[in-house]
PDB file of C-alpha atoms in Angstrom:
ATOM      1  CA  UNK A   1     -15.210 -25.714  21.612  1.00 46.00           C
ATOM      2  CA  UNK A   2     -12.306 -27.911  19.504  1.00 46.00           C
ATOM      3  CA  UNK A   3     -10.816 -27.359  16.154  1.00 45.00           C
ATOM      4  CA  UNK A   4     -11.424 -29.987  13.878  1.00 48.00           C
ATOM      5  CA  UNK A   5      -8.151 -31.291  12.889  1.00 48.00           C
ATOM      6  CA  UNK A   6      -6.263 -29.467  15.204  1.00 45.00           C
ATOM      7  CA  UNK A   7      -2.760 -30.634  16.162  1.00 50.00           C
ATOM      8  CA  UNK A   8      -2.311 -31.308  19.955  1.00 55.00           C
ATOM      9  CA  UNK A   9       1.239 -30.279  19.164  1.00 73.00           C
ATOM     10  CA  UNK A  10      -0.255 -26.718  18.053  1.00 80.00           C
ATOM     11  CA  UNK A  11       0.453 -24.095  20.898  1.00 88.00           C
ATOM     12  CA  UNK A  12      -2.985 -23.618  22.816  1.00 90.00           C
ATOM     13  CA  UNK A  13      -3.179 -20.105  21.598  1.00 92.00           C
ATOM     14  CA  UNK A  14      -3.120 -20.876  18.017  1.00 93.00           C
ATOM     15  CA  UNK A  15      -5.813 -23.395  18.703  1.00 92.00           C
ATOM     16  CA  UNK A  16      -8.185 -20.956  20.112  1.00 93.00           C
ATOM     17  CA  UNK A  17      -7.148 -18.399  17.103  1.00 92.00           C
ATOM     18  CA  UNK A  18      -7.752 -21.183  14.939  1.00 94.00           C
ATOM     19  CA  UNK A  19     -11.220 -22.358  16.419  1.00 93.00           C
ATOM     20  CA  UNK A  20     -12.342 -18.324  16.247  1.00 93.00           C
ATOM     21  CA  UNK A  21     -11.123 -18.006  12.904  1.00 92.00           C
ATOM     22  CA  UNK A  22     -13.599 -20.909  11.750  1.00 93.00           C
ATOM     23  CA  UNK A  23     -16.603 -19.490  13.697  1.00 91.00           C
ATOM     24  CA  UNK A  24     -15.707 -16.089  11.938  1.00 90.00           C
ATOM     25  CA  UNK A  25     -15.633 -17.744   8.457  1.00 89.00           C
ATOM     26  CA  UNK A  26     -18.739 -19.882   9.054  1.00 90.00           C
ATOM     27  CA  UNK A  27     -20.738 -16.664  10.174  1.00 90.00           C
ATOM     28  CA  UNK A  28     -21.234 -17.649  13.793  1.00 92.00           C
ATOM     29  CA  UNK A  29     -19.541 -14.260  14.414  1.00 92.00           C
ATOM     30  CA  UNK A  30     -20.621 -11.633  11.795  1.00 91.00           C
ATOM     31  CA  UNK A  31     -18.723  -8.394  10.595  1.00 89.00           C
ATOM     32  CA  UNK A  32     -18.981  -5.805  13.469  1.00 88.00           C
ATOM     33  CA  UNK A  33     -19.710  -8.523  16.208  1.00 92.00           C
ATOM     34  CA  UNK A  34     -17.983  -8.269  19.416  1.00 93.00           C
ATOM     35  CA  UNK A  35     -15.723 -11.127  20.391  1.00 93.00           C
ATOM     36  CA  UNK A  36     -16.310 -12.492  23.923  1.00 93.00           C
ATOM     37  CA  UNK A  37     -13.835 -11.282  26.401  1.00 92.00           C
ATOM     38  CA  UNK A  38     -10.319 -12.630  27.370  1.00 92.00           C
ATOM     39  CA  UNK A  39     -11.699 -14.029  30.798  1.00 93.00           C
ATOM     40  CA  UNK A  40     -14.809 -15.596  28.953  1.00 94.00           C
ATOM     41  CA  UNK A  41     -12.186 -17.026  26.225  1.00 94.00           C
ATOM     42  CA  UNK A  42     -10.012 -18.448  28.753  1.00 93.00           C
ATOM     43  CA  UNK A  43     -12.808 -19.964  30.847  1.00 93.00           C
ATOM     44  CA  UNK A  44     -14.326 -21.163  27.271  1.00 92.00           C
ATOM     45  CA  UNK A  45     -11.243 -22.963  26.423  1.00 93.00           C
ATOM     46  CA  UNK A  46      -9.866 -23.757  29.610  1.00 92.00           C
ATOM     47  CA  UNK A  47      -6.810 -21.698  29.044  1.00 92.00           C
ATOM     48  CA  UNK A  48      -5.069 -18.833  30.995  1.00 93.00           C
ATOM     49  CA  UNK A  49      -5.743 -15.370  30.171  1.00 93.00           C
ATOM     50  CA  UNK A  50      -2.483 -14.675  28.745  1.00 94.00           C
ATOM     51  CA  UNK A  51      -3.029 -17.574  25.969  1.00 94.00           C
ATOM     52  CA  UNK A  52      -6.616 -16.054  25.353  1.00 92.00           C
ATOM     53  CA  UNK A  53      -5.065 -12.323  24.836  1.00 92.00           C
ATOM     54  CA  UNK A  54      -2.286 -14.123  22.561  1.00 93.00           C
ATOM     55  CA  UNK A  55      -4.836 -15.899  20.457  1.00 92.00           C
ATOM     56  CA  UNK A  56      -7.106 -12.733  19.891  1.00 91.00           C
ATOM     57  CA  UNK A  57      -3.264 -10.888  18.960  1.00 88.00           C
ATOM     58  CA  UNK A  58      -3.212 -13.828  16.035  1.00 89.00           C
ATOM     59  CA  UNK A  59      -6.445 -12.832  14.608  1.00 89.00           C
ATOM     60  CA  UNK A  60      -5.679  -9.126  14.605  1.00 84.00           C
ATOM     61  CA  UNK A  61      -2.373 -10.241  12.451  1.00 79.00           C
ATOM     62  CA  UNK A  62      -4.687 -12.159  10.222  1.00 78.00           C
ATOM     63  CA  UNK A  63      -6.493  -8.692   9.898  1.00 76.00           C
ATOM     64  CA  UNK A  64      -9.900 -10.716  11.175  1.00 85.00           C
ATOM     65  CA  UNK A  65     -10.582  -8.942  14.289  1.00 85.00           C
ATOM     66  CA  UNK A  66      -9.684  -5.228  15.413  1.00 81.00           C
ATOM     67  CA  UNK A  67      -9.109  -3.612  18.960  1.00 81.00           C
ATOM     68  CA  UNK A  68     -11.208  -0.612  20.069  1.00 80.00           C
ATOM     69  CA  UNK A  69      -9.876   0.891  22.964  1.00 79.00           C
ATOM     70  CA  UNK A  70     -12.280   0.592  25.745  1.00 83.00           C
ATOM     71  CA  UNK A  71     -14.961  -1.124  23.956  1.00 88.00           C
ATOM     72  CA  UNK A  72     -13.327  -4.788  23.158  1.00 89.00           C
ATOM     73  CA  UNK A  73     -12.138  -6.757  20.226  1.00 90.00           C
ATOM     74  CA  UNK A  74     -14.590  -6.931  16.952  1.00 91.00           C
ATOM     75  CA  UNK A  75     -14.755  -8.335  13.828  1.00 91.00           C
ATOM     76  CA  UNK A  76     -13.675  -6.656  10.834  1.00 82.00           C
ATOM     77  CA  UNK A  77     -15.668  -6.088   8.006  1.00 75.00           C
ATOM     78  CA  UNK A  78     -14.081  -7.755   4.711  1.00 68.00           C
ATOM     79  CA  UNK A  79     -11.626  -5.366   2.939  1.00 64.00           C
ATOM     80  CA  UNK A  80     -11.793  -4.800  -0.664  1.00 61.00           C
ATOM     81  CA  UNK A  81      -8.240  -4.587  -2.230  1.00 58.00           C
ATOM     82  CA  UNK A  82      -7.050  -1.952  -4.119  1.00 65.00           C
ATOM     83  CA  UNK A  83      -6.268  -3.353  -7.203  1.00 65.00           C
ATOM     84  CA  UNK A  84      -3.721  -1.617  -9.353  1.00 63.00           C
ATOM     85  CA  UNK A  85      -2.534  -2.702 -12.664  1.00 62.00           C
ATOM     86  CA  UNK A  86      -2.145  -2.378 -16.508  1.00 63.00           C
ATOM     87  CA  UNK A  87      -4.791   0.285 -16.976  1.00 66.00           C
ATOM     88  CA  UNK A  88      -3.099   2.547 -14.045  1.00 68.00           C
ATOM     89  CA  UNK A  89      -1.781   5.195 -16.513  1.00 68.00           C
ATOM     90  CA  UNK A  90      -4.333   4.742 -19.087  1.00 67.00           C
ATOM     91  CA  UNK A  91      -5.794   7.557 -21.326  1.00 67.00           C
ATOM     92  CA  UNK A  92      -9.423   6.676 -20.432  1.00 69.00           C
ATOM     93  CA  UNK A  93      -8.740   6.606 -16.775  1.00 64.00           C
ATOM     94  CA  UNK A  94      -6.617  10.223 -16.935  1.00 67.00           C
ATOM     95  CA  UNK A  95      -9.580  11.839 -18.689  1.00 66.00           C
ATOM     96  CA  UNK A  96     -11.382  11.245 -15.450  1.00 65.00           C
ATOM     97  CA  UNK A  97      -8.935  13.808 -13.994  1.00 66.00           C
ATOM     98  CA  UNK A  98      -8.529  11.710 -11.272  1.00 69.00           C
ATOM     99  CA  UNK A  99      -5.346  10.241 -10.192  1.00 74.00           C
ATOM    100  CA  UNK A 100      -4.940   6.374 -10.190  1.00 76.00           C
ATOM    101  CA  UNK A 101      -5.145   6.180  -6.434  1.00 81.00           C
ATOM    102  CA  UNK A 102      -8.320   8.534  -6.223  1.00 81.00           C
ATOM    103  CA  UNK A 103     -10.330   7.110  -8.958  1.00 81.00           C
ATOM    104  CA  UNK A 104      -9.829   3.543  -7.007  1.00 80.00           C
ATOM    105  CA  UNK A 105     -10.790   5.100  -3.872  1.00 82.00           C
ATOM    106  CA  UNK A 106     -14.020   6.658  -5.512  1.00 82.00           C
ATOM    107  CA  UNK A 107     -14.666   3.246  -6.862  1.00 79.00           C
ATOM    108  CA  UNK A 108     -14.843   1.838  -3.426  1.00 78.00           C
ATOM    109  CA  UNK A 109     -16.561   4.527  -1.951  1.00 83.00           C
ATOM    110  CA  UNK A 110     -13.606   5.725  -0.050  1.00 85.00           C
ATOM    111  CA  UNK A 111     -12.333   9.416   0.386  1.00 89.00           C
ATOM    112  CA  UNK A 112      -8.899   9.542  -1.006  1.00 89.00           C
ATOM    113  CA  UNK A 113      -6.226  12.053   1.235  1.00 92.00           C
ATOM    114  CA  UNK A 114      -2.299  12.578   0.041  1.00 92.00           C
ATOM    115  CA  UNK A 115       0.004  13.826   2.358  1.00 95.00           C
ATOM    116  CA  UNK A 116       3.363  15.244   0.794  1.00 96.00           C
ATOM    117  CA  UNK A 117       5.826  15.322   3.760  1.00 96.00           C
ATOM    118  CA  UNK A 118       8.541  15.994   1.932  1.00 97.00           C
ATOM    119  CA  UNK A 119       9.878  17.386  -1.552  1.00 98.00           C
ATOM    120  CA  UNK A 120      13.770  17.696  -1.890  1.00 98.00           C
ATOM    121  CA  UNK A 121      16.850  17.230  -4.010  1.00 98.00           C
ATOM    122  CA  UNK A 122      18.683  14.153  -2.937  1.00 98.00           C
ATOM    123  CA  UNK A 123      21.375  11.679  -4.141  1.00 98.00           C
ATOM    124  CA  UNK A 124      19.288   9.024  -5.814  1.00 97.00           C
ATOM    125  CA  UNK A 125      19.109   5.134  -4.546  1.00 97.00           C
ATOM    126  CA  UNK A 126      21.263   3.120  -6.858  1.00 96.00           C
ATOM    127  CA  UNK A 127      18.627   1.243  -8.169  1.00 97.00           C
ATOM    128  CA  UNK A 128      16.886   4.584  -9.129  1.00 98.00           C
ATOM    129  CA  UNK A 129      20.071   6.222 -10.699  1.00 98.00           C
ATOM    130  CA  UNK A 130      20.439   2.992 -13.054  1.00 98.00           C
ATOM    131  CA  UNK A 131      16.725   3.331 -14.102  1.00 98.00           C
ATOM    132  CA  UNK A 132      16.617   6.972 -14.394  1.00 98.00           C
ATOM    133  CA  UNK A 133      19.817   7.360 -16.099  1.00 97.00           C
ATOM    134  CA  UNK A 134      21.464   9.942 -13.926  1.00 97.00           C
ATOM    135  CA  UNK A 135      24.558  10.402 -11.761  1.00 96.00           C
ATOM    136  CA  UNK A 136      24.513   7.865  -8.722  1.00 96.00           C
ATOM    137  CA  UNK A 137      26.759   9.775  -6.469  1.00 95.00           C
ATOM    138  CA  UNK A 138      25.682  13.299  -6.711  1.00 96.00           C
ATOM    139  CA  UNK A 139      22.151  15.239  -6.055  1.00 98.00           C
ATOM    140  CA  UNK A 140      20.773  14.473  -9.233  1.00 98.00           C
ATOM    141  CA  UNK A 141      17.094  14.011  -8.547  1.00 98.00           C
ATOM    142  CA  UNK A 142      14.153  15.526  -7.039  1.00 98.00           C
ATOM    143  CA  UNK A 143      12.570  12.944  -4.302  1.00 98.00           C
ATOM    144  CA  UNK A 144       8.747  13.807  -3.744  1.00 98.00           C
ATOM    145  CA  UNK A 145       7.869  11.363  -0.607  1.00 97.00           C
ATOM    146  CA  UNK A 146       3.707  11.009  -0.681  1.00 96.00           C
ATOM    147  CA  UNK A 147       1.940   8.925   1.866  1.00 97.00           C
ATOM    148  CA  UNK A 148      -1.882   7.600   0.666  1.00 93.00           C
ATOM    149  CA  UNK A 149      -4.739   7.224   2.711  1.00 92.00           C
ATOM    150  CA  UNK A 150      -8.157   5.957   1.959  1.00 87.00           C
ATOM    151  CA  UNK A 151     -10.939   7.325   5.026  1.00 87.00           C
ATOM    152  CA  UNK A 152      -7.984   8.018   6.697  1.00 87.00           C
ATOM    153  CA  UNK A 153      -6.353   4.509   6.780  1.00 86.00           C
ATOM    154  CA  UNK A 154      -2.933   4.532   5.331  1.00 91.00           C
ATOM    155  CA  UNK A 155      -2.528   2.257   2.212  1.00 89.00           C
ATOM    156  CA  UNK A 156       0.508   3.004   0.373  1.00 93.00           C
ATOM    157  CA  UNK A 157       3.727   5.017   0.279  1.00 97.00           C
ATOM    158  CA  UNK A 158       5.303   6.368  -2.944  1.00 96.00           C
ATOM    159  CA  UNK A 159       8.560   7.767  -3.483  1.00 98.00           C
ATOM    160  CA  UNK A 160       9.103   9.534  -6.903  1.00 98.00           C
ATOM    161  CA  UNK A 161      12.511  10.458  -8.357  1.00 98.00           C
ATOM    162  CA  UNK A 162      12.752  13.230 -11.327  1.00 98.00           C
ATOM    163  CA  UNK A 163      15.748  14.795 -12.758  1.00 98.00           C
ATOM    164  CA  UNK A 164      16.658  17.740 -10.770  1.00 98.00           C
ATOM    165  CA  UNK A 165      17.624  19.327 -14.057  1.00 96.00           C
ATOM    166  CA  UNK A 166      14.192  19.322 -15.186  1.00 96.00           C
ATOM    167  CA  UNK A 167      12.157  19.661 -12.009  1.00 97.00           C
ATOM    168  CA  UNK A 168      14.009  22.451 -10.784  1.00 96.00           C
ATOM    169  CA  UNK A 169      11.868  25.792 -10.513  1.00 95.00           C
ATOM    170  CA  UNK A 170       8.533  24.397 -11.718  1.00 96.00           C
ATOM    171  CA  UNK A 171       5.725  23.103 -10.096  1.00 96.00           C
ATOM    172  CA  UNK A 172       7.252  19.684  -9.914  1.00 97.00           C
ATOM    173  CA  UNK A 173       8.793  20.920  -6.923  1.00 97.00           C
ATOM    174  CA  UNK A 174       5.438  21.852  -5.352  1.00 95.00           C
ATOM    175  CA  UNK A 175       2.961  19.464  -3.127  1.00 94.00           C
ATOM    176  CA  UNK A 176       0.176  20.522  -5.708  1.00 92.00           C
ATOM    177  CA  UNK A 177       1.401  20.069  -9.223  1.00 91.00           C
ATOM    178  CA  UNK A 178      -1.913  21.402 -10.967  1.00 86.00           C
ATOM    179  CA  UNK A 179      -4.226  19.651 -13.278  1.00 82.00           C
ATOM    180  CA  UNK A 180      -3.018  16.132 -14.285  1.00 80.00           C
ATOM    181  CA  UNK A 181      -0.467  16.214 -11.672  1.00 85.00           C
ATOM    182  CA  UNK A 182       2.982  15.115 -12.198  1.00 91.00           C
ATOM    183  CA  UNK A 183       2.633  13.842 -15.619  1.00 89.00           C
ATOM    184  CA  UNK A 184       0.692  16.967 -16.965  1.00 89.00           C
ATOM    185  CA  UNK A 185       3.815  19.078 -15.995  1.00 94.00           C
ATOM    186  CA  UNK A 186       5.997  16.258 -17.039  1.00 96.00           C
ATOM    187  CA  UNK A 187       4.227  16.240 -20.464  1.00 94.00           C
ATOM    188  CA  UNK A 188       4.853  19.923 -20.902  1.00 95.00           C
ATOM    189  CA  UNK A 189       8.562  19.262 -20.184  1.00 96.00           C
ATOM    190  CA  UNK A 190       8.091  17.267 -23.600  1.00 96.00           C
ATOM    191  CA  UNK A 191       7.836  13.555 -21.930  1.00 97.00           C
ATOM    192  CA  UNK A 192       4.598  11.818 -22.914  1.00 94.00           C
ATOM    193  CA  UNK A 193       4.410   8.129 -21.333  1.00 92.00           C
ATOM    194  CA  UNK A 194       4.244   5.694 -23.970  1.00 92.00           C
ATOM    195  CA  UNK A 195       5.716   2.864 -22.118  1.00 92.00           C
ATOM    196  CA  UNK A 196       5.995   1.589 -18.000  1.00 91.00           C
ATOM    197  CA  UNK A 197       8.100  -0.874 -16.525  1.00 93.00           C
ATOM    198  CA  UNK A 198       7.111  -2.295 -13.296  1.00 92.00           C
ATOM    199  CA  UNK A 199       9.514  -4.568 -11.268  1.00 95.00           C
ATOM    200  CA  UNK A 200       7.275  -6.190  -8.581  1.00 93.00           C
ATOM    201  CA  UNK A 201       8.551  -7.946  -5.758  1.00 95.00           C
ATOM    202  CA  UNK A 202       7.524  -8.592  -1.956  1.00 94.00           C
ATOM    203  CA  UNK A 203       8.966  -8.049   1.500  1.00 95.00           C
ATOM    204  CA  UNK A 204       8.812  -7.142   5.066  1.00 95.00           C
ATOM    205  CA  UNK A 205       8.661  -3.506   5.603  1.00 95.00           C
ATOM    206  CA  UNK A 206      11.215  -1.243   7.013  1.00 96.00           C
ATOM    207  CA  UNK A 207      10.612  -0.327  10.749  1.00 94.00           C
ATOM    208  CA  UNK A 208       9.722   3.340   8.915  1.00 95.00           C
ATOM    209  CA  UNK A 209       7.581   1.904   6.643  1.00 96.00           C
ATOM    210  CA  UNK A 210       5.452  -0.034   9.326  1.00 94.00           C
ATOM    211  CA  UNK A 211       5.041   2.848  11.545  1.00 94.00           C
ATOM    212  CA  UNK A 212       3.488   4.835   8.466  1.00 95.00           C
ATOM    213  CA  UNK A 213       1.434   2.212   7.133  1.00 93.00           C
ATOM    214  CA  UNK A 214       0.052   1.223  10.607  1.00 89.00           C
ATOM    215  CA  UNK A 215       1.195  -2.506  10.032  1.00 86.00           C
ATOM    216  CA  UNK A 216       0.746  -5.142  12.312  1.00 76.00           C
ATOM    217  CA  UNK A 217       3.863  -7.571  13.146  1.00 76.00           C
ATOM    218  CA  UNK A 218       4.322 -10.246  10.134  1.00 78.00           C
ATOM    219  CA  UNK A 219       2.146  -7.956   7.354  1.00 84.00           C
ATOM    220  CA  UNK A 220       4.116  -7.703   4.283  1.00 91.00           C
ATOM    221  CA  UNK A 221       4.281  -5.237   1.501  1.00 94.00           C
ATOM    222  CA  UNK A 222       4.286  -5.295  -2.024  1.00 93.00           C
ATOM    223  CA  UNK A 223       7.010  -3.050  -3.886  1.00 96.00           C
ATOM    224  CA  UNK A 224       6.526  -1.960  -7.139  1.00 93.00           C
ATOM    225  CA  UNK A 225       9.485  -0.074  -8.711  1.00 96.00           C
ATOM    226  CA  UNK A 226       7.996   1.498 -11.641  1.00 95.00           C
ATOM    227  CA  UNK A 227       9.610   3.362 -14.742  1.00 97.00           C
ATOM    228  CA  UNK A 228       7.908   5.806 -17.210  1.00 95.00           C
ATOM    229  CA  UNK A 229       8.965   5.843 -20.746  1.00 97.00           C
ATOM    230  CA  UNK A 230       8.446   8.537 -23.191  1.00 96.00           C
ATOM    231  CA  UNK A 231       7.956   8.597 -27.059  1.00 96.00           C
ATOM    232  CA  UNK A 232      11.631   8.486 -27.574  1.00 97.00           C
ATOM    233  CA  UNK A 233      12.136   5.339 -25.136  1.00 96.00           C
ATOM    234  CA  UNK A 234      13.551   7.671 -22.622  1.00 97.00           C
ATOM    235  CA  UNK A 235      13.024   7.003 -19.045  1.00 98.00           C
ATOM    236  CA  UNK A 236      11.768  10.335 -17.387  1.00 98.00           C
ATOM    237  CA  UNK A 237      10.385   9.394 -13.707  1.00 98.00           C
ATOM    238  CA  UNK A 238      10.974   6.500 -11.491  1.00 98.00           C
ATOM    239  CA  UNK A 239       8.688   5.744  -8.416  1.00 97.00           C
ATOM    240  CA  UNK A 240       8.854   3.314  -5.442  1.00 97.00           C
ATOM    241  CA  UNK A 241       5.621   2.055  -4.846  1.00 95.00           C
ATOM    242  CA  UNK A 242       5.361   0.543  -0.979  1.00 96.00           C
ATOM    243  CA  UNK A 243       1.761  -1.261  -0.812  1.00 92.00           C
ATOM    244  CA  UNK A 244       0.388  -2.905   2.460  1.00 89.00           C
ATOM    245  CA  UNK A 245       0.022  -6.507   1.500  1.00 86.00           C
ATOM    246  CA  UNK A 246      -3.191  -6.880   3.549  1.00 80.00           C
ATOM    247  CA  UNK A 247      -5.197  -4.385   1.363  1.00 78.00           C
ATOM    248  CA  UNK A 248      -3.623  -4.401  -1.996  1.00 81.00           C
ATOM    249  CA  UNK A 249      -3.493  -6.795  -5.043  1.00 79.00           C
ATOM    250  CA  UNK A 250      -1.967  -6.030  -8.785  1.00 80.00           C
ATOM    251  CA  UNK A 251      -3.956  -7.093 -11.460  1.00 78.00           C
ATOM    252  CA  UNK A 252      -2.287  -6.925 -15.238  1.00 79.00           C
ATOM    253  CA  UNK A 253      -3.934  -7.774 -18.660  1.00 78.00           C
ATOM    254  CA  UNK A 254      -1.262  -7.760 -21.261  1.00 74.00           C
ATOM    255  CA  UNK A 255      -1.388  -8.559 -24.877  1.00 77.00           C
ATOM    256  CA  UNK A 256       0.544 -11.933 -25.902  1.00 82.00           C
ATOM    257  CA  UNK A 257       2.816 -10.704 -28.819  1.00 70.00           C
TER     258      UNK A 257
END
């Protein structure tokens, strides 16, 4: 099998990966199908087994196949993106009683799980201190670290920062914060969210982020630095969302003023 338009200058592993990608996209291999073994691929393309192994690795990096220990390599089911955007904090969605992540997971028929590995008083990162209007060189915030999973697959990391002088002694220091989550507790403190500011960027993950999210080499993340502002225009919460870019999209519909 040859790859249409393949450059002779391409490494053999990339030519094999491209041929397999086209076979997957054309339906020759369907979701759930098992790919030929490395030995079979090597014979089919006249290459070494190490070259065939590298081709399969390239496909895995692209999210097209997944290896199952002791069983082989299989074509992945198409992944629906988790899409978060302008309606994330809408009253309509909040009335469901579900957090934005749980609501999005429910819409996709997935089971959501949120782990809270740490809640601690900390010195804030400088960009957080600037947006939350707190002292940057003192332990002026509570940092809530959350890891989000859908059907036990890691999807995003969320680091939420709240003012220590407001959060101390409240349910905001607990993993389970009660009805309506942290925003319900913040409303009880007098902060009704009326406006948000999201700063979006793409980057490569840190080693720690890659480990938590189970990212393959070369997969980037989307970072959203979110600031909540209340009825007085006062910032009262800053959260850093780190989304795995291979499963997340951002959808914004905004009025033009």
